[in-house]
mmCIF file with all atom_site columns, C-alpha atoms in Angstrom:
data_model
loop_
_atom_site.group_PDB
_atom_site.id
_atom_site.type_symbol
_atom_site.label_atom_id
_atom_site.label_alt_id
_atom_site.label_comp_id
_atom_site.label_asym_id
_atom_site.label_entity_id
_atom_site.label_seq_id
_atom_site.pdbx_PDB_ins_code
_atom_site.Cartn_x
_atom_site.Cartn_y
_atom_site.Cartn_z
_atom_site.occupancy
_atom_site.B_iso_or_equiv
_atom_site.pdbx_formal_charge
_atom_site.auth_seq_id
_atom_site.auth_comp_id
_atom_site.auth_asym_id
_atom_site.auth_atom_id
_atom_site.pdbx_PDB_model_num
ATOM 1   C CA . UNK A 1 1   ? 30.271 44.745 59.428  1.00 0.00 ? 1   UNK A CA 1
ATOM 2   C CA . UNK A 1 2   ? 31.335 46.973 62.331  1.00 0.00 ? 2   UNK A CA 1
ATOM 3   C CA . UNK A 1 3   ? 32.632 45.392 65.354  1.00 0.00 ? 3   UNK A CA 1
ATOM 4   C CA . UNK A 1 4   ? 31.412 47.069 68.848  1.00 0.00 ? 4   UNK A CA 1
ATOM 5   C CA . UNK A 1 5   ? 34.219 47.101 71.582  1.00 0.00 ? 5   UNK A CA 1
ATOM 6   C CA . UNK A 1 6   ? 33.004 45.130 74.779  1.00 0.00 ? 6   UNK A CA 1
ATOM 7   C CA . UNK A 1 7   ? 31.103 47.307 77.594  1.00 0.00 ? 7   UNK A CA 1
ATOM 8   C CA . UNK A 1 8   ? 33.081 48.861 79.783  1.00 0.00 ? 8   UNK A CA 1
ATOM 9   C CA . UNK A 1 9   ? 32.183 47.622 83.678  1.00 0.00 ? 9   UNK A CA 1
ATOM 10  C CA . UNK A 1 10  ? 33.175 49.189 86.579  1.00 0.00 ? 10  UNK A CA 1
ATOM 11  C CA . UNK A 1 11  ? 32.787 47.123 89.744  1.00 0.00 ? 11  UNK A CA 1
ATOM 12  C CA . UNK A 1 12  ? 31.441 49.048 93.065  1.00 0.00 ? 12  UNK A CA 1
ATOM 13  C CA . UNK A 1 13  ? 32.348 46.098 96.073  1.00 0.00 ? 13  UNK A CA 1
ATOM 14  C CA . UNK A 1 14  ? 33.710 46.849 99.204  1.00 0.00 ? 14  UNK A CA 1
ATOM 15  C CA . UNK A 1 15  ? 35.665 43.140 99.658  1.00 0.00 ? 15  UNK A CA 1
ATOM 16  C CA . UNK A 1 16  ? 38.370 43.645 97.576  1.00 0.00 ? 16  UNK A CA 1
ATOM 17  C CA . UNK A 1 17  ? 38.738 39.291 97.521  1.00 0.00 ? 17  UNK A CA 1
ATOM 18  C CA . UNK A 1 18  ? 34.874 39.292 95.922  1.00 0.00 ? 18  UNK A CA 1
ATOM 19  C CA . UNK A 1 19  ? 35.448 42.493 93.903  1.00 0.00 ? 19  UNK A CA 1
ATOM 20  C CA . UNK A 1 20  ? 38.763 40.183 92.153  1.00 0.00 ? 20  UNK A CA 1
ATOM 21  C CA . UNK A 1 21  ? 36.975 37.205 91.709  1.00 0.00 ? 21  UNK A CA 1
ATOM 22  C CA . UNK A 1 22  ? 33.668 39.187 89.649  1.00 0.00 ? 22  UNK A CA 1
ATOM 23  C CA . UNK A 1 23  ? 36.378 40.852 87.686  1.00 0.00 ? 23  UNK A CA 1
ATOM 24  C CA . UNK A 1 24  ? 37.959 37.581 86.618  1.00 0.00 ? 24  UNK A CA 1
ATOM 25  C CA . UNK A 1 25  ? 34.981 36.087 85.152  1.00 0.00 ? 25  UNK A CA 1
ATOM 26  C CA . UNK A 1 26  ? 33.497 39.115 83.726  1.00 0.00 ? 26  UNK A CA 1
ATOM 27  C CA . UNK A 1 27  ? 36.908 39.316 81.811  1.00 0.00 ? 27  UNK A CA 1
ATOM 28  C CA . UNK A 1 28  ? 36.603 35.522 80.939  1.00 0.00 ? 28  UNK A CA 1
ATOM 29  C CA . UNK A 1 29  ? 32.638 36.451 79.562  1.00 0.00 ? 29  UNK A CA 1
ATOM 30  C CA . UNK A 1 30  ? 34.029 39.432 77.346  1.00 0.00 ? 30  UNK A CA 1
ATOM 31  C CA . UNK A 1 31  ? 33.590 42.555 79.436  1.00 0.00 ? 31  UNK A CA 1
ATOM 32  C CA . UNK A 1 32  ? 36.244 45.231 79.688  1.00 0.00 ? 32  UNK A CA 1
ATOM 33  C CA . UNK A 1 33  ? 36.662 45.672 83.050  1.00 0.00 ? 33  UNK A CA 1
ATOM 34  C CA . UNK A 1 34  ? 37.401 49.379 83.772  1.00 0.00 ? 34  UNK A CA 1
ATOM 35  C CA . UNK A 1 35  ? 38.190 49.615 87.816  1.00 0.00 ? 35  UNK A CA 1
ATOM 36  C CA . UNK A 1 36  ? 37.305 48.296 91.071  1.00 0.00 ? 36  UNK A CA 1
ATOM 37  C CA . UNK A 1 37  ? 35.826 50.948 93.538  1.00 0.00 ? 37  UNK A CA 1
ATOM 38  C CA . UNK A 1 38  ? 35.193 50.163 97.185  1.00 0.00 ? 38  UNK A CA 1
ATOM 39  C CA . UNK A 1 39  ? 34.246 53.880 98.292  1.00 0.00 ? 39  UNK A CA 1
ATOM 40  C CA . UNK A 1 40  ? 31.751 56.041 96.946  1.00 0.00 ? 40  UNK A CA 1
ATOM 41  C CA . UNK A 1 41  ? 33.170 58.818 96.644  1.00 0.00 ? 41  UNK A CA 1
ATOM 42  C CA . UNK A 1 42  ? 36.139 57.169 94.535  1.00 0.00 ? 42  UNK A CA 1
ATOM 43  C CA . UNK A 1 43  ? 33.526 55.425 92.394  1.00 0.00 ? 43  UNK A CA 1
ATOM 44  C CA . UNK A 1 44  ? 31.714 58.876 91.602  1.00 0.00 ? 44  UNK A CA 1
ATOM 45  C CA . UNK A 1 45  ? 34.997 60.134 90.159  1.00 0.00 ? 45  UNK A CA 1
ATOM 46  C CA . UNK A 1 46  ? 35.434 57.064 88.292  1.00 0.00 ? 46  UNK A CA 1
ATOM 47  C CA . UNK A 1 47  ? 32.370 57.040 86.583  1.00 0.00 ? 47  UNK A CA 1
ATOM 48  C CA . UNK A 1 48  ? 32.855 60.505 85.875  1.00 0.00 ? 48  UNK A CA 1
ATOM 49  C CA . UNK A 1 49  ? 36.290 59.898 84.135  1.00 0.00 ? 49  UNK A CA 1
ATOM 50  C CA . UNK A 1 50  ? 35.946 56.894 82.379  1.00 0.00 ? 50  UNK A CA 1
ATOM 51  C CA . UNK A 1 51  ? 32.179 56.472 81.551  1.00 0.00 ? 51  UNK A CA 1
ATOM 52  C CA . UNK A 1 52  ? 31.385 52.848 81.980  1.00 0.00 ? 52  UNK A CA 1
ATOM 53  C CA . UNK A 1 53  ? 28.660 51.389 79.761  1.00 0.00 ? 53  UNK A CA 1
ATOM 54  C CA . UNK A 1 54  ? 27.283 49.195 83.052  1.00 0.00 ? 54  UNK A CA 1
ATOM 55  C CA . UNK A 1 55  ? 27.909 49.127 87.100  1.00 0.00 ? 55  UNK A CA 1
ATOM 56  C CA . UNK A 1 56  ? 28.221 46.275 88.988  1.00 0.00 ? 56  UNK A CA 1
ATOM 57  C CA . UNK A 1 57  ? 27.176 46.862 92.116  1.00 0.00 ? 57  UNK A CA 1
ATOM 58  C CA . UNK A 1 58  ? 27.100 45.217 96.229  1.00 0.00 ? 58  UNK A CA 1
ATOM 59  C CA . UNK A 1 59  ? 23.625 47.094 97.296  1.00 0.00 ? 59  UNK A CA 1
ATOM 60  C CA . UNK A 1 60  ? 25.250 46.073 100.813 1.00 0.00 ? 60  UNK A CA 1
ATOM 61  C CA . UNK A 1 61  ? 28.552 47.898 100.776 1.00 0.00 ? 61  UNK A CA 1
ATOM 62  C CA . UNK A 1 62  ? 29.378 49.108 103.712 1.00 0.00 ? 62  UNK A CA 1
ATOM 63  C CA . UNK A 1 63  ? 32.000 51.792 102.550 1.00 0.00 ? 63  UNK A CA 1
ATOM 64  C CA . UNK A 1 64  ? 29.485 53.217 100.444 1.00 0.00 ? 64  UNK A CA 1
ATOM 65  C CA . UNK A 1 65  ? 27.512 55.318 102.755 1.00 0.00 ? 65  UNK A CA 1
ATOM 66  C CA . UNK A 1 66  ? 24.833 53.290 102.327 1.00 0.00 ? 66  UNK A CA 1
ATOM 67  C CA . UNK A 1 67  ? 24.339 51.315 98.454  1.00 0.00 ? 67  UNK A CA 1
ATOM 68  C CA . UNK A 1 68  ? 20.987 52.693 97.579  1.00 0.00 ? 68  UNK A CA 1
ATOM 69  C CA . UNK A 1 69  ? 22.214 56.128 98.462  1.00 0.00 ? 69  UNK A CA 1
ATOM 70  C CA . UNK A 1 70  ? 25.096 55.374 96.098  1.00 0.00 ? 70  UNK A CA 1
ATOM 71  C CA . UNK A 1 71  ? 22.658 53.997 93.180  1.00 0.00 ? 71  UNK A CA 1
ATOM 72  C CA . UNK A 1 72  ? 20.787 56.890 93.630  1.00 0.00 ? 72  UNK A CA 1
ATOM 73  C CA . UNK A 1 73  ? 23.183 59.103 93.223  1.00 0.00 ? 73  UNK A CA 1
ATOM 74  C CA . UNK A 1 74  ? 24.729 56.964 90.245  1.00 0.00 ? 74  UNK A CA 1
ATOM 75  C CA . UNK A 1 75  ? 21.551 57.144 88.373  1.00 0.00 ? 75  UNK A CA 1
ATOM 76  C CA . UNK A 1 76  ? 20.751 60.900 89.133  1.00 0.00 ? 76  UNK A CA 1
ATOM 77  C CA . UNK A 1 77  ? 24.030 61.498 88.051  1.00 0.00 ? 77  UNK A CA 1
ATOM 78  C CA . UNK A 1 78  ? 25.355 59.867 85.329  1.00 0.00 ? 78  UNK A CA 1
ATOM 79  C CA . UNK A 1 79  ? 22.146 57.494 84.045  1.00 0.00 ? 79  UNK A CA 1
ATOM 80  C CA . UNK A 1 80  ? 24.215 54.494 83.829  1.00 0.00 ? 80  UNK A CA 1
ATOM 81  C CA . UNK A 1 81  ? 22.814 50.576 84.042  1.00 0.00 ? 81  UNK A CA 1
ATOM 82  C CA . UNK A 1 82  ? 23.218 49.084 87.666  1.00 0.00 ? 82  UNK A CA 1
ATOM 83  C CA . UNK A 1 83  ? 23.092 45.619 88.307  1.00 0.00 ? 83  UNK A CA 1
ATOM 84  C CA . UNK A 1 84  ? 23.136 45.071 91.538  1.00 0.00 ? 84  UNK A CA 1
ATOM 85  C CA . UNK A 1 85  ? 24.837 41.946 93.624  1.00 0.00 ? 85  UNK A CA 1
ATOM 86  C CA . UNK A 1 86  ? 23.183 41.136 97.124  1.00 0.00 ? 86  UNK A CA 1
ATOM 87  C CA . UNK A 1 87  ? 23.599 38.772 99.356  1.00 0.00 ? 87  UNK A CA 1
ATOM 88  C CA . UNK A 1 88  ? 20.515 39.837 101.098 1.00 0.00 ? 88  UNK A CA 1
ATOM 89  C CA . UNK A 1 89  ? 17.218 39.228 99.331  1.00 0.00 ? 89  UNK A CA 1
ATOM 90  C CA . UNK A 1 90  ? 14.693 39.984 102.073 1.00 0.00 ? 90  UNK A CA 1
ATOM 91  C CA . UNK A 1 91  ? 11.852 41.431 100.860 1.00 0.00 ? 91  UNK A CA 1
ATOM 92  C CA . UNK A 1 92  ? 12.253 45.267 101.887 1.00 0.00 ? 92  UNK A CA 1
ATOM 93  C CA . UNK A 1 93  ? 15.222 45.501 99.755  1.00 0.00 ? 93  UNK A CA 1
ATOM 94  C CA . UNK A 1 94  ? 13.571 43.758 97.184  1.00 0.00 ? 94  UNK A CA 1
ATOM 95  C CA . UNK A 1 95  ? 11.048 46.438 97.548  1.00 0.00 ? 95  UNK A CA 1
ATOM 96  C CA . UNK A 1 96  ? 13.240 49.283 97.718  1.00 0.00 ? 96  UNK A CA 1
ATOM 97  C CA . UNK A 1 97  ? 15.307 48.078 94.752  1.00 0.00 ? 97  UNK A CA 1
ATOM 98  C CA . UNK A 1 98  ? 12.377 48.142 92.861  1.00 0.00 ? 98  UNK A CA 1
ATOM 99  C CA . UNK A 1 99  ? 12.302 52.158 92.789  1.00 0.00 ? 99  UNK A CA 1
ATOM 100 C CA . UNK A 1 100 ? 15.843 51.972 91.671  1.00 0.00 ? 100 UNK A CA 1
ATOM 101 C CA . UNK A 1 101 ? 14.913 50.332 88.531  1.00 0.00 ? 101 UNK A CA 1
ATOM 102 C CA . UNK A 1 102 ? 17.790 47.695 88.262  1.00 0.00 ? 102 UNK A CA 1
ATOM 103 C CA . UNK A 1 103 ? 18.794 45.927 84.984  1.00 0.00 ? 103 UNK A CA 1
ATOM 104 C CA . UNK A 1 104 ? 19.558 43.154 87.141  1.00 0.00 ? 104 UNK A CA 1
ATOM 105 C CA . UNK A 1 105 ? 20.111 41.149 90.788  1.00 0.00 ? 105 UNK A CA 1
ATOM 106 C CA . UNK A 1 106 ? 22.651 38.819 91.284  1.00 0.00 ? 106 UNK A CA 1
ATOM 107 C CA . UNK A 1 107 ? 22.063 36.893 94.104  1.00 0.00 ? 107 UNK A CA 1
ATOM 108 C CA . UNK A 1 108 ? 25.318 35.906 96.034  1.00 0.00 ? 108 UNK A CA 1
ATOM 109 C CA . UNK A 1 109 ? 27.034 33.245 95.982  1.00 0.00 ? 109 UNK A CA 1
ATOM 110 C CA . UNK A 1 110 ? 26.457 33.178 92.620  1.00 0.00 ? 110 UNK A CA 1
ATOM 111 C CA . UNK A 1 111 ? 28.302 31.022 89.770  1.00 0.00 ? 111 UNK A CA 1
ATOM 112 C CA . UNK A 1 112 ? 29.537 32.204 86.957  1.00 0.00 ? 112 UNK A CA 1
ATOM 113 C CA . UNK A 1 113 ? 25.751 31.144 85.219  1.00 0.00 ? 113 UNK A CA 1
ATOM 114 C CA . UNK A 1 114 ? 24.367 33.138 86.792  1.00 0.00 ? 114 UNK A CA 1
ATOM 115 C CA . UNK A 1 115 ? 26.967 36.453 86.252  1.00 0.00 ? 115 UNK A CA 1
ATOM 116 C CA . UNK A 1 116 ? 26.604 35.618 83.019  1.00 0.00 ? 116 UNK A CA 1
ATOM 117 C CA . UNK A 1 117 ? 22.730 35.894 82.753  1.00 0.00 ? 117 UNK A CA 1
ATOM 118 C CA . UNK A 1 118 ? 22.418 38.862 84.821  1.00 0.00 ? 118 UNK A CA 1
ATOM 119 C CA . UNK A 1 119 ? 24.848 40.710 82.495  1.00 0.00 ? 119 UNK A CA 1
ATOM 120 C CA . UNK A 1 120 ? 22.909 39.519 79.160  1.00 0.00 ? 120 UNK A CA 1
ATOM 121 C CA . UNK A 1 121 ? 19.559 40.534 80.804  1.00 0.00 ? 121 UNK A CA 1
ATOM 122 C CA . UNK A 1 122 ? 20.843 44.340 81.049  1.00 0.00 ? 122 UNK A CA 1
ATOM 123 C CA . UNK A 1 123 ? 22.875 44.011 77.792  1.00 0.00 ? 123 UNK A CA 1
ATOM 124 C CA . UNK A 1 124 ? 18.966 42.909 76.455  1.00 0.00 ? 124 UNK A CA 1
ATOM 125 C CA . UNK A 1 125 ? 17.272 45.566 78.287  1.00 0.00 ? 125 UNK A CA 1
ATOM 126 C CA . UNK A 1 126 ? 20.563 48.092 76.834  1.00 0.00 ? 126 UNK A CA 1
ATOM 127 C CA . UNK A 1 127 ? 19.826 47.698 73.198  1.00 0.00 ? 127 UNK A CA 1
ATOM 128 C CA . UNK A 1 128 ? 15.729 47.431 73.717  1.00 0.00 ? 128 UNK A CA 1
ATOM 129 C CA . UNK A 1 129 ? 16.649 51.502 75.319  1.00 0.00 ? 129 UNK A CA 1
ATOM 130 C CA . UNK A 1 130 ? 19.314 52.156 72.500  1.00 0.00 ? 130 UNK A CA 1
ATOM 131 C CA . UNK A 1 131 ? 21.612 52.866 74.963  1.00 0.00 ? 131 UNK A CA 1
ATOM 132 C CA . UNK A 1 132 ? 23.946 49.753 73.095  1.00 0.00 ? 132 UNK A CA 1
ATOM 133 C CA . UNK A 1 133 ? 23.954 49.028 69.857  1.00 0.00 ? 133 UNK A CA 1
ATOM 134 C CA . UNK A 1 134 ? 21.693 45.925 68.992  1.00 0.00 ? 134 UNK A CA 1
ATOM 135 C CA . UNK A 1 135 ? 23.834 42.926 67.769  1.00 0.00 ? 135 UNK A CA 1
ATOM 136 C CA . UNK A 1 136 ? 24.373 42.299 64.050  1.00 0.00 ? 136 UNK A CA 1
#
C-alpha cells in the first residue's frame, strides 16, 4: 500500500505573528509546511522552486501588490490550489473571489476547526481534479 508524503503548503501572509501561528497548526494537522512568504515577488520564486501542492493565502496582504493580483498571477502561472484567508468578507470580495475560483475561504479569526476544514475541502476538491492522489 503506497504511502503519499503530506502536501507541501506554502503560506503567502504579510504578519509574520499570523503567518507563525497558521504554520503551527497546519504542521500539527499533517501538512509539510514549505515557507512563509510575505512579498510577492519572493513568493513567485518560491513557488517556482519548490512547487507546493496548495497556497495559503491573506487575499488582504498588503505587501503583495494587491492579493488578487497575486492569485492571479499564481494561478496563471503555476495552476496551483489557493485557499484564501480573509478577514474581510464583504460582499465585493466575495464576488471577486469568485472569478478566482478558490478551493477554499477561511474566515479570520478562525480556530483550528475551521483550518482544518478548509484544507480537507481543497484536499476533496484535489483528488475529485486528480491533481492528488485519492486516499486508499
Amino acid at each position: 500500500m503506497p504511502i503519499y508524503p503530506p502536501p507541501k503548503v506554502l503560506i503567502l501572509e504579510s504578519r509574520m505573528i499570523i503567518a507563525a501561528d497558521v504554520s503551527l497548526q497546519l504542521s500539527k494537522l499533517g501538512y509539510d509546511v514549505i515557507g512563509i512568504n510575505t512579498r510577492k515577488e519572493n513568493a513567485l520564486k518560491t513557488i517556482a522552486r519548490h512547487r507546493p501542492d496548495i497556497i495559503l493565502m491573506n487575499i488582504a496582504t498588503r505587501s503583495m501588490t494587491g492579493g488578487l493580483s497575486t492569485a492571479r498571477a499564481i494561478k496563471e502561472t503555476f495552476r496551483v490550489p489557493i485557499v484564501f484567508l480573509s478577514a474581510h468578507t464583504d460582499r465585493a470580495l466575495l464576488q471577486r473571489l469568485i472569478h478566482l475560483n478558490p478551493y477554499a475561504l477561511i474566515t479570520k479569526p478562525f480556530e483550528v476547526k475551521d483550518l482544518q476544514r478548509g484544507m480537507e475541502t481543497t484536499l476533496s476538491r484535489m483528488v475529485a481534479e486528480r491533481l492528488w492522489p485519492a486516499p486508499l
